[in-house]
Structure formats: structure tokens, C-alpha cells
Amino acid sequence: ASHWSPQLIWRIFTSAMVATFTLALIRAGGHSGDISLAGLLSSGTKISLTETKGGVLDADGSSLVSVMDAPVYVWELMLFVVLGAAGGTLGGLFNASYDLLAPLRPTSRVMRIFEVLFLSLGTSYLLFFLAAFYPRCSDNGSWTCRDADNWGDRCSGSADNTTCVGMRAQCVNATGWKCVGGGNNGLACRGRGGFEDCEWRGGQCEALRQTESVFGMRANCDEGQYDELATLFFGDKSYSIIRMVTQAAPSHDAPFSNQSLLIAAAAYQVLMMATYGAPLAAGFFMPCWLVGAALGRLFGQVVNAHLESDDFVYSGAYALAGAAAMLGGVQRASISLVFFIIEGTSNVHFLLPIVTTLLSANVVSKLFAPESVLDLALRHHALRFLPHKPDWVMELCSVSDVCGGPVRTLRAVESIGNIVDLLRSCHHNGFPVVTMDPLSETPSHTTAPSSTSHTTPAPSFTSRPVDFEG
């Protein structure tokens, strides 16, 4: 396969993005400014913008809206650029901190054990302290209205006396209501009409208590609620990320408050910078995704809070873009991340915002650290690899400046004993293969480097890059 330089790849990628943006801009005029319908054969979003703003609900009260339904407008691209710059800043700071702390890590076994103990205890104390001193409870979606005009609507617990409407209305611990028996058997009981229709057809509304649908960790919150920071710190991270990327399921409220998102993002950022590179089983992919999603969700909610009542942005889309920005700032594998995020989330129509965010993150992150975290790790572990662009000093050097003598060579047909002896006497494993002098049984380059009339050096293929010392 042909080798494409990073410069060529970025030029092609940028050209494709400009073409995509131009096509999306042309088509946006017929779709209320929505540039997410970029393809010539696109069939449109699944639901209308009006339904998206209204928060379409399924029969059990969960949200139908996903990132695939979120419209993207031209004026939002500048917001994605800003979000990408923020994610690139955090990613660049993470890489810079790793570059700074890696040489300072202890090397002795005893000190490495103490480092692990210190980081483990420090992480535990920090997370428990933040969760205990900044409690914030939210509805986990396990309470609904009963005997109410809005039967089946979400409420926040037994003390909620305002959500449920009706003389006998009450908030009970049930994730939903289903009609059992009669003509409406198996259908959801929603609203006064749904309840009365179920009974009129000979059925009865029964409560559903699906434990798997209850989200979050309760901690010190009341029944039917979850503690936001405790959920972000000690709960299942995948569920937290899903909630941040989705709009606001199962209720219309944001799954996490701005304060909780800011604290969680800052805490995980600091812990990532302190622990990455330590002798721990800790990576950076999922923490980067969590920090980026929290940052993007916070950005989207702040934008929503400052928009006019008729305007609306999809906060979950910004959470997805924030995760992409954070990963792009750390890994610098922007093109790979585009395919990973687009294919992994089935959001092809979200291509333009993701590319815009990653380009911004890549440019800004290089201001803090010119290399990706993987390149930094290779360099700090003294692993041999060729950079994409050689250092300027290499242009001033020739082969004679780095090679010693005499040159140790191998013949095209060589005995195993000579090969073993040669490998034992050298610290490298790359040798030029030369032809034999017709008047000598030894390679001409071995003893007489200046005699070159009868030699034709050929490359020696090795299993890994080597440094020639002789």
C-alpha cells in the first residue's frame, strides 16, 4: 500500500469537509437551516423539529429522541468549534502532564508500591469527599402518577404534590402502568382517558416495577431518587455516558445538573493526569470519553439556558461531540475517531459537527503538546519508532556520521555459526549483505571498507527498526 503523509491526509480530509459543508449549506435552505441532511439521497430525520422540541415520549414515558433525530444548524458550527477548542485544551493538558510526570515516576519496586497506594487512597478520598459534600438528588424515573388526569406521568416521589393532577392523584413507586385483561390487554395506561378506556373494556391498570430501568445510585437521597455525583463516580460509567448523550430520558429534566457535570469533569481530568503512567491498570479511553461527554453536556445545557424560549439545541449531541473532542486532543487520531464515532453510534448525519469539533481539538491541543499520548509513551519507554517527520538535525547528518567501522557484513550464503557469532558480538541485528570477491573467501567490505569495486550492498530485512552501531 502507498504511504500517505499526515499533511496529505489532512489536505484531503479538509477538502472533503469543505465539499460536505457546501452541499449541506445548499440543502439547508429547504430544511429550515438544518445542515444535518447533507447527503443527496438523505430521507430526512425520523421526526419533525416540532416533535423534537416537544420531547416526544413513548407509552412508558421514555424519550424517543436520539442524536439521529437532532437537527444541526449553520450557526451551531461555531459552537462546535468552541467545544472542540475546549476539549483540545483538556487533551493537550493531559498530554503535557504525562510528558512532564513520566520522567519523575519512581523506578524502584518499593517506591512504585508506595505510589500505587498513594494514588489509590487519594482517588478514593477525593471521590468520596466530593460526593458527600456536594449532594444533589434527581428523579430516577421509578415514580409515576396514579388516579390522576395525567395517569402514568413521571413524578419525583411520594412528597411530590404538584406534578400529578386530580382530586385523588398521588405519586406512587411504579415505572409505568399496563392494562391487564379486557380489550386493551397489554397496552400502556396513559392519562385519564387511557385508564378509563382500560376499565371500560374490562381491564385493570397494574403497576410495573422494572428494576433494570431504575437509574443511578441512591446514596443519601430519598426513595425514587439518585445522587448525581455518586452515580458519576461509583455507578456504571456506560449508563452515565448514555444518559449524557441522550436528551433527557426518562424525564424532561437534564440527567445531571451543571454543577455535577463540572465537578465530575474536573475531578476525572485531575485523576487522569495524576494516574496515567503509574503502575496501575488504568487507561485513558473511557475516562476521556466520560470527561468529554460531561464537558459537552455541560456546554449544551449552558447554551440552552441562554437561548430564547423558541430556540433549542440538543444537549446530547454536544455530549457526543465533547467526547470526540477530548479523544481527539489526546490521541490525535482524528480521522480514525471520525469513523469510530460515526459508525459506532450510527450517526452518519452527524458527520459535519464531529469533523468540525475534531479539527478544532487537534489544532488547539498541539499548542500544549505537539505529540499524541501514544507517541509520548513510545518515547518515554525508549521504544524504537520512526516519527512522521524527521528532526531538522537529521538533515545535517550523513550515514558516515552515525556508522562506525569496520562495517560488519554477511554473505548471501552464510553459515549458522558465523551468524550466531556475529549476533553475539553486536548489540544490533541489522547487517548489510554483500557479494563475494572472486579472489577472496571473505566479504570485501569486512576488512577493506574502501574497496568497493566488487560489492553491491543489499538491504537486510529485520523484524524491527534497529540502530546501526558498527
Coordinates of C-alpha atoms in Angstrom, one line a residue, residues 51 54-65 153-154 190 248-252:
E51 CA -41.8 17.0 17.9
G54 CA -41.7 18.9 22.5
G55 CA -39.8 15.9 23.7
V56 CA -41.7 13.0 22.2
L57 CA -42.5 10.3 24.7
D58 CA -43.1 6.6 24.3
A59 CA -46.0 4.9 26.0
D60 CA -43.9 4.2 29.1
G61 CA -42.7 7.7 29.3
S62 CA -39.2 7.3 27.9
S63 CA -37.9 9.7 25.3
L64 CA -37.9 8.8 21.7
V65 CA -35.5 11.5 20.7
D153 CA -46.7 10.7 34.0
R154 CA -43.3 10.9 35.8
R190 CA -51.6 6.8 29.9
A248 CA -33.3 13.5 29.0
A249 CA -34.8 10.1 29.4
P250 CA -36.9 9.1 31.1
S251 CA -38.0 12.6 32.2
H252 CA -37.7 16.0 30.5

